[in-house]
Short mmCIF file of C-alpha atoms in Angstrom, two decimals:
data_model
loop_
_atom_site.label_atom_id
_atom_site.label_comp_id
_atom_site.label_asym_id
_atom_site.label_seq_id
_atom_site.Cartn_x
_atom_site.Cartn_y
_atom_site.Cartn_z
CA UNK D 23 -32.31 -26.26 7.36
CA UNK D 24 -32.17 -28.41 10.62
CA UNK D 25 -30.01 -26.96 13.27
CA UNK D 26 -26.71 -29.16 12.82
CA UNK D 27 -27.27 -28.35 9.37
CA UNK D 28 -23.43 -27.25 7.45
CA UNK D 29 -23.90 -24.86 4.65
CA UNK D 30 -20.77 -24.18 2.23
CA UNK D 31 -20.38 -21.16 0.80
CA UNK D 32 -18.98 -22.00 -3.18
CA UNK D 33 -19.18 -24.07 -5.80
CA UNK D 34 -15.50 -24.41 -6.96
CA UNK D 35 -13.13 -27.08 -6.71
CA UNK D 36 -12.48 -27.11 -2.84
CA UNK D 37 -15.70 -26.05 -2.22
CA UNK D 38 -17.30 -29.29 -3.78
CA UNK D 39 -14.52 -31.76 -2.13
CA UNK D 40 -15.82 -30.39 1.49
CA UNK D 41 -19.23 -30.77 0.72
CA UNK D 42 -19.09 -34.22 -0.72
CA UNK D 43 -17.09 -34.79 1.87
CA UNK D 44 -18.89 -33.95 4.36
CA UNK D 45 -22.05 -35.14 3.07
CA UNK D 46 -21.94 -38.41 4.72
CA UNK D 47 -21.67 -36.69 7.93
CA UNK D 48 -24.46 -34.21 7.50
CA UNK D 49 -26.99 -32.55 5.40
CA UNK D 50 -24.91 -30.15 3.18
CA UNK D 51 -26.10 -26.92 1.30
CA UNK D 52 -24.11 -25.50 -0.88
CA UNK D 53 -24.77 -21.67 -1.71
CA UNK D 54 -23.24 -20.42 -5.12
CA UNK D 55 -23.00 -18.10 -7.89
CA UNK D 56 -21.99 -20.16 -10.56
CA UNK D 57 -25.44 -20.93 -12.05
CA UNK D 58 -24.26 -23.59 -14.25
CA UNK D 59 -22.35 -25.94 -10.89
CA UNK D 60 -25.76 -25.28 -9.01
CA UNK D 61 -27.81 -26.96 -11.81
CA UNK D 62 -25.66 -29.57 -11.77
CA UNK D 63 -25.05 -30.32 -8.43
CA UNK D 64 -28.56 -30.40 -7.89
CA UNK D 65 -29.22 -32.99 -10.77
CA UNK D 66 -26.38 -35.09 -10.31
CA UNK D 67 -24.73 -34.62 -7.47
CA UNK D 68 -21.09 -33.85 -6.30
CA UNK D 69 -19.17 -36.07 -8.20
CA UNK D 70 -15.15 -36.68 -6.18
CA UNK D 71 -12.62 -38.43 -8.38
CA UNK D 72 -9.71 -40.47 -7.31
CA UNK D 73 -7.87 -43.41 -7.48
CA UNK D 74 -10.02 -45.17 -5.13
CA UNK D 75 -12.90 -44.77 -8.49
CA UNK D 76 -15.75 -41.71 -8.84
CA UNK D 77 -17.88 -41.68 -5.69
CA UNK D 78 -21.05 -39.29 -6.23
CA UNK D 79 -21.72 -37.39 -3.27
CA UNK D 80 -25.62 -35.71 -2.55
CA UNK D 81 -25.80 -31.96 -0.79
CA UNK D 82 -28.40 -29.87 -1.94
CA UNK D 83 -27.36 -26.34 -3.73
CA UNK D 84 -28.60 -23.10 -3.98
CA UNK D 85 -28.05 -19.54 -5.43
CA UNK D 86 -30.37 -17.89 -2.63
CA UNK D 87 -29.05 -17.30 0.56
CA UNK D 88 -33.04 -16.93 1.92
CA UNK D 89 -33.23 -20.77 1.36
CA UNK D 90 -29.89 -20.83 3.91
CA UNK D 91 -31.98 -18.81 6.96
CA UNK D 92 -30.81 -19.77 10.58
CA UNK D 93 -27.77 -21.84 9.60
CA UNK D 94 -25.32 -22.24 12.88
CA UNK D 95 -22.55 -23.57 10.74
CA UNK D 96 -20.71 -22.62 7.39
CA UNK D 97 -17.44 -23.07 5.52
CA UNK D 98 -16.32 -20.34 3.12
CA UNK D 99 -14.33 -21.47 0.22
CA UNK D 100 -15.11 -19.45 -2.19
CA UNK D 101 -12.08 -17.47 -3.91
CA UNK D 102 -10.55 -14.30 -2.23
CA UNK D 103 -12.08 -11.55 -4.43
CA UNK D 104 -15.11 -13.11 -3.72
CA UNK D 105 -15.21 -13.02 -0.02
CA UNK D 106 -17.04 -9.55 0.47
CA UNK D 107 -19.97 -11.38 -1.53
CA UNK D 108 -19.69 -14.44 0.44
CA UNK D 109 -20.08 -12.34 3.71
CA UNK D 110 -22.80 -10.03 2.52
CA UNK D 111 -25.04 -13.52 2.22
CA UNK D 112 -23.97 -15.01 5.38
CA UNK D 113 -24.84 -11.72 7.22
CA UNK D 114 -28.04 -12.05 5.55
CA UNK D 115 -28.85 -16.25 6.43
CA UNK D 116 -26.57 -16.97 9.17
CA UNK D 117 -27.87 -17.56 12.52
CA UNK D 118 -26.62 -14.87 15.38
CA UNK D 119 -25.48 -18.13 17.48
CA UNK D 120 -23.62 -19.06 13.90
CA UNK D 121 -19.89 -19.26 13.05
CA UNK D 122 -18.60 -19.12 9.68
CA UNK D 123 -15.14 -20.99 9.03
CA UNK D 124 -12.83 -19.74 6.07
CA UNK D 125 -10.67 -22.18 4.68
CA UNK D 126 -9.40 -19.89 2.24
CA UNK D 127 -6.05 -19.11 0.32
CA UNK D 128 -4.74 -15.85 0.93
CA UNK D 129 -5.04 -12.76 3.46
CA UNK D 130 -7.85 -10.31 4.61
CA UNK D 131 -10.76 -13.12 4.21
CA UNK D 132 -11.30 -13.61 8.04
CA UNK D 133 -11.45 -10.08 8.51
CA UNK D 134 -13.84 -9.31 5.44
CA UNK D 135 -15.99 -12.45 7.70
CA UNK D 136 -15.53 -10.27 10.70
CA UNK D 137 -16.45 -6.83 9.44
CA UNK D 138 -19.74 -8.34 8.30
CA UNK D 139 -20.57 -11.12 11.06
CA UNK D 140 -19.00 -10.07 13.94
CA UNK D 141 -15.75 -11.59 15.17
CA UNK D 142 -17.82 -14.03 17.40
CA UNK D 143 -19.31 -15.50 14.05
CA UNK D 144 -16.06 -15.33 11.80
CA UNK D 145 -13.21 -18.12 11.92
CA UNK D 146 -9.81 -18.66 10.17
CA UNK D 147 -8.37 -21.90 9.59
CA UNK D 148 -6.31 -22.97 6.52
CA UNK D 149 -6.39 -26.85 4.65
CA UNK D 150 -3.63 -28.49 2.94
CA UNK D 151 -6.35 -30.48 0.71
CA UNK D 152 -6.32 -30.44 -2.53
CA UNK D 153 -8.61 -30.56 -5.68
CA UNK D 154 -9.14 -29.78 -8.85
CA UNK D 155 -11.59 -28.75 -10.84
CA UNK D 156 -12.85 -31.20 -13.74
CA UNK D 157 -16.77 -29.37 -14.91
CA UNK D 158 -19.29 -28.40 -12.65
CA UNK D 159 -19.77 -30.21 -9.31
CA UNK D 160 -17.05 -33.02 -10.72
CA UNK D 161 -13.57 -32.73 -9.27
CA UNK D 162 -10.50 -34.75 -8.85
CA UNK D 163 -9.47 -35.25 -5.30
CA UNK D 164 -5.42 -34.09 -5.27
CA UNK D 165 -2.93 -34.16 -2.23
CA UNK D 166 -4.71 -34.58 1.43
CA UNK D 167 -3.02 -33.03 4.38
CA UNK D 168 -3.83 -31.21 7.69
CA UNK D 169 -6.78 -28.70 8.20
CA UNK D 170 -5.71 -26.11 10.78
CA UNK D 171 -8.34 -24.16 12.48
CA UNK D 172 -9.12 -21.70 15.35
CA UNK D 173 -10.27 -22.80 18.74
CA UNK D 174 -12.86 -21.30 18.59
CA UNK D 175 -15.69 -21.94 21.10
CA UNK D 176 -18.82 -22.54 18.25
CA UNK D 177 -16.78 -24.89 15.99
CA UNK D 178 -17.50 -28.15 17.77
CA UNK D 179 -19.98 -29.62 15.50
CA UNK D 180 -17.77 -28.57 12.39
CA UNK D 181 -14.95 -30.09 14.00
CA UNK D 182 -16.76 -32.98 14.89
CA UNK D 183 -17.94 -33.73 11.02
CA UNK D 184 -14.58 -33.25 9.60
CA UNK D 185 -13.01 -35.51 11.60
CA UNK D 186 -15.67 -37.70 10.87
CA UNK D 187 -15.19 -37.69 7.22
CA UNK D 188 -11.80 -38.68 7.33
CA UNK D 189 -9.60 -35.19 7.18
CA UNK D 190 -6.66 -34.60 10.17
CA UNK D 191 -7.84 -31.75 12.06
CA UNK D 192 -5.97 -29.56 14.30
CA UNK D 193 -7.31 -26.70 16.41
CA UNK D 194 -4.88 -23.58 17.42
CA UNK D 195 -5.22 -21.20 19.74
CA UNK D 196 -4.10 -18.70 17.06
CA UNK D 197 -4.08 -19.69 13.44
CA UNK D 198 -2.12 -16.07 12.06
CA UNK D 199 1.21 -18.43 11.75
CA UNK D 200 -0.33 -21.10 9.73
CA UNK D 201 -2.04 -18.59 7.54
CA UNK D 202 1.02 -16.88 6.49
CA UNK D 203 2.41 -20.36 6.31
CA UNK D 204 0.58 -21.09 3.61
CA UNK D 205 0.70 -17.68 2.12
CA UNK D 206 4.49 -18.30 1.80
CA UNK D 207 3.88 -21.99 0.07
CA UNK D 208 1.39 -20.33 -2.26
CA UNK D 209 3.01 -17.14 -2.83
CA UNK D 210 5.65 -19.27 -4.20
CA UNK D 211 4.33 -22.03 -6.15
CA UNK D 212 1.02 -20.87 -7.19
CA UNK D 213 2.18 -17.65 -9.36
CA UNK D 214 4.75 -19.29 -11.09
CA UNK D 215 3.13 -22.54 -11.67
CA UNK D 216 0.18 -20.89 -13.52
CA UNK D 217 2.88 -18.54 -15.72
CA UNK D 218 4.82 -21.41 -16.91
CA UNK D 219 1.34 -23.48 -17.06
CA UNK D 220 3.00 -26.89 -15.22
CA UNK D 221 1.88 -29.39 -12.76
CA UNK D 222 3.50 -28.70 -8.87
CA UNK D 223 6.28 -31.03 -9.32
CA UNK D 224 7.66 -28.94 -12.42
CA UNK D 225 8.01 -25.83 -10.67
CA UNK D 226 10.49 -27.60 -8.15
CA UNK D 227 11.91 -30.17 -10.75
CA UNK D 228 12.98 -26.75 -13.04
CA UNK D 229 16.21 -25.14 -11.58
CA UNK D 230 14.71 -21.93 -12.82
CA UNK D 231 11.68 -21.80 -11.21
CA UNK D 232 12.60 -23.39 -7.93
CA UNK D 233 14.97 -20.38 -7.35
CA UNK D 234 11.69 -18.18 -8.18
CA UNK D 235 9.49 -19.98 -5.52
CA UNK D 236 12.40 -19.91 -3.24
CA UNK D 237 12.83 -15.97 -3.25
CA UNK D 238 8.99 -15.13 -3.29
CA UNK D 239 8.67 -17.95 -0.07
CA UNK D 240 11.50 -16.40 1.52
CA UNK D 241 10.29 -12.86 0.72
CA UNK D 242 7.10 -13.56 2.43
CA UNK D 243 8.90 -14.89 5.94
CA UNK D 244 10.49 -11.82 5.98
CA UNK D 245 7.89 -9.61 5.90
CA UNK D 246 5.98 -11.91 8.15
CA UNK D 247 8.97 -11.24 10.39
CA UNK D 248 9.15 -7.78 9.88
CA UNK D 249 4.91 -7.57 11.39
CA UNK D 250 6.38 -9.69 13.95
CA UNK D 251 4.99 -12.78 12.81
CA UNK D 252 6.82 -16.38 12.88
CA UNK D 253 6.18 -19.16 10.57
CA UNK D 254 5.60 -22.32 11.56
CA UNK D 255 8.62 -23.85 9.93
CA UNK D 256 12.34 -22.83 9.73
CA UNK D 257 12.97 -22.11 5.80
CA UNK D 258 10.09 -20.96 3.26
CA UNK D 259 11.47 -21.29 0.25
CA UNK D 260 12.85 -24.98 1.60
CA UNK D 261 9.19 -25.19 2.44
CA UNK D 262 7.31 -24.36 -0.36
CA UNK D 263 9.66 -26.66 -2.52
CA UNK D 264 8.83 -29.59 -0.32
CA UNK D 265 4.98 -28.50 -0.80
CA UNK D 266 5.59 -28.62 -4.40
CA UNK D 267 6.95 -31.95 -4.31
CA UNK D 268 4.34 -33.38 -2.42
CA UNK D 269 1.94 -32.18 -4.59
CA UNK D 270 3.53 -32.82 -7.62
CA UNK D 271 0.85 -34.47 -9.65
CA UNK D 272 -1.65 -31.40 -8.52
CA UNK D 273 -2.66 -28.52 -10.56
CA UNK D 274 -2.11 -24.99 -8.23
CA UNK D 275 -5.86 -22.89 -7.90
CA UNK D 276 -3.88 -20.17 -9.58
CA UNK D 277 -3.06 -22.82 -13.11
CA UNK D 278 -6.81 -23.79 -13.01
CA UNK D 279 -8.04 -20.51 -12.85
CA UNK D 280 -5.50 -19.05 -15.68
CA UNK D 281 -6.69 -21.94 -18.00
CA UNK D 282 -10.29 -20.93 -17.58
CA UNK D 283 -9.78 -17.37 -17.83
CA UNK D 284 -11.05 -16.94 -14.69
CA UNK D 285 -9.56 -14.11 -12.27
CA UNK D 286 -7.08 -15.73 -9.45
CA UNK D 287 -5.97 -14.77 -6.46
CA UNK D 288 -3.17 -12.92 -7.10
CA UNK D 289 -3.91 -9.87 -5.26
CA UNK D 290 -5.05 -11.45 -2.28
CA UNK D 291 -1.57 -13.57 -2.01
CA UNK D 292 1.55 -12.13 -3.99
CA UNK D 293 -0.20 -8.61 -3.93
CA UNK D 294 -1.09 -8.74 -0.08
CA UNK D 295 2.62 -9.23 0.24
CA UNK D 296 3.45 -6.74 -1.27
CA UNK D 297 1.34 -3.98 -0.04
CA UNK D 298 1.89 -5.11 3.69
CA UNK D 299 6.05 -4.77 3.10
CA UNK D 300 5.28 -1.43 1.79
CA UNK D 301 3.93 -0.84 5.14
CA UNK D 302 6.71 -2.42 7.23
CA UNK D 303 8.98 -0.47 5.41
CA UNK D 304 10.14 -4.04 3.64
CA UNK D 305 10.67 -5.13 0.00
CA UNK D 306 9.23 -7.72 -1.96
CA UNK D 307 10.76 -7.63 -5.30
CA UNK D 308 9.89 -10.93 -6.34
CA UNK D 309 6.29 -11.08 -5.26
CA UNK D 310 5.66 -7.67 -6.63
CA UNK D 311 7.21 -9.18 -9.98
CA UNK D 312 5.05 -12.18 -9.83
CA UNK D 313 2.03 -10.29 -8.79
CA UNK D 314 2.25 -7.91 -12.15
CA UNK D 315 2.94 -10.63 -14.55
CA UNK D 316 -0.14 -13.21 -13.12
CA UNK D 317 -2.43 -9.88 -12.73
CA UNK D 318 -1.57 -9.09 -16.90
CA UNK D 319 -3.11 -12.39 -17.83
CA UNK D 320 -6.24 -11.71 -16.26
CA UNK D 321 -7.73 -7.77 -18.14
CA UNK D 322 -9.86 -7.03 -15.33
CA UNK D 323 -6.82 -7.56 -12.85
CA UNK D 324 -5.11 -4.74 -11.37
CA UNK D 325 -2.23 -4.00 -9.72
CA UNK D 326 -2.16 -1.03 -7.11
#
């Protein structure tokens, strides 16, 4: 791999928007697990839907992290449970000068990066893009927002090539408030969306269900509060039900995993929640509700 080289770590939904994304910018390697997305991402190509038309997109991919040796720049978006995985490769392929970004839902991936890298090579950021997940390496582009990320001093080129291909970036000295921004967004919609199986704009648009986001949103601010941490916006629940609306036509990461039987995220977002208001001497009723019922649908799920 060539020195400005950008290796992304997954082969998921988000995983395959960034690299076909960025793949007019740069040459992309993707590094996966999912034998099936490799093969075809390596025949065919990333393939991005939308209602601009399908645009087929041309990184490379790879299940071996030796074919990945001395990259300087990676994005981690593979799924929470699988970040220990993810950093055990990067530790192994990732170039001491490197940085890996994580642009990951939920808590405890940038320090999963960190106990493995380093801190110097570990970064946090969070992105309010969407996608979902149509077969392997073919997705459909959903809602586009912001991509928040650390100022951190070896993130220029990454920077550089995601502004290039098209995304708002914005760089923060500290990115703990936008994390548990989003955790609050997705510890609302995201559980109860894939429970009652319906698009985002259901899960406001049902009385019911808004009051559920609400609580688990507002739940999370308050335990944020309670670590000393302050959001970056006013109201969660108001928040997350604004999220939900703007992404109405979007299937949550939670739904698409549920429908494919795959394991979510739950215990890296509602569960997280609840385990650090245990610890702040909080409650989280509704999370820990939420966290038990998503967890049951899943066998190999558990809930501490």
């Amino acid at each position: 791999m060539n020195d400005e080289a950008v290796l992304v770590v997954g082969t998921g939904a988000m995983a395959c928007l960034f690299a076909g994304l960025l793949s007019a910018q740069a040459e992309v390697v993707m590094l996966g697990t999912w034998s099936e997305a490799v093969r075809a991402i390596r025949s065919g190509g990333v393939r991005l839907e939308s209602e601009a038309g399908l645009q087929t997109c041309r990184p490379s991919a790879t299940d071996n992290p030796r074919d990945c040796l001395g990259v300087r720049q990676a994005l981690v978006l593979v799924k929470a449970w699988q970040t220990p995985r993810a950093a055990a490769q990067l530790a192994e392929c990732l170039a001491p000068e490197g940085v890996a970004l994580s642009l990951q839902n939920g808590l405890g991936n940038l320090e999963a990066l960190g106990a493995a890298l380093g801190d110097e090579r570990a970064a946090g950021g969070v992105t309010r893009m969407g996608a979902t997940l149509l077969g392997p390496g073919r997705v459909r582009v959903g809602g586009r927002g912001p991509t928040t990320v650390a100022d951190h001093r070896r993130i220029g080129s990454l920077d550089r090539y995601l502004r290039a291909a098209g995304l708002e970036v914005e760089r923060v000295a500290d990115v703990t408030s936008v994390v548990w921004g989003k955790l609050a967004v997705n510890a609302g919609i995201n559980p109860v969306a894939a429970l009652l199986r319906v698009m985002n704009g259901e899960v406001a648009a049902r009385p019911g269900a808004a009051a559920i986001v609400r609580q688990a949103a507002q739940e999370v601010q308050a335990v944020a509060r309670a670590l000393g941490i302050e959001l970056p916006f006013e109201d969660a629940g108001e928040q997350a039900l604004a999220a939900a609306r703007a992404s109405a036509e979007n299937q949550s990461s939670m739904l698409q995993d549920v429908l494919r039987g795959a394991r979510t995220e739950i215990d890296a977002i509602n569960g997280a929640v609840v385990r650090l208001a245990q610890a702040a001497g909080a409650q989280a009723p509704v999370n820990q509700v939420l966290w038990r019922l998503v967890s049951a649908l899943t066998p190999e799920e558990e809930v501490g």
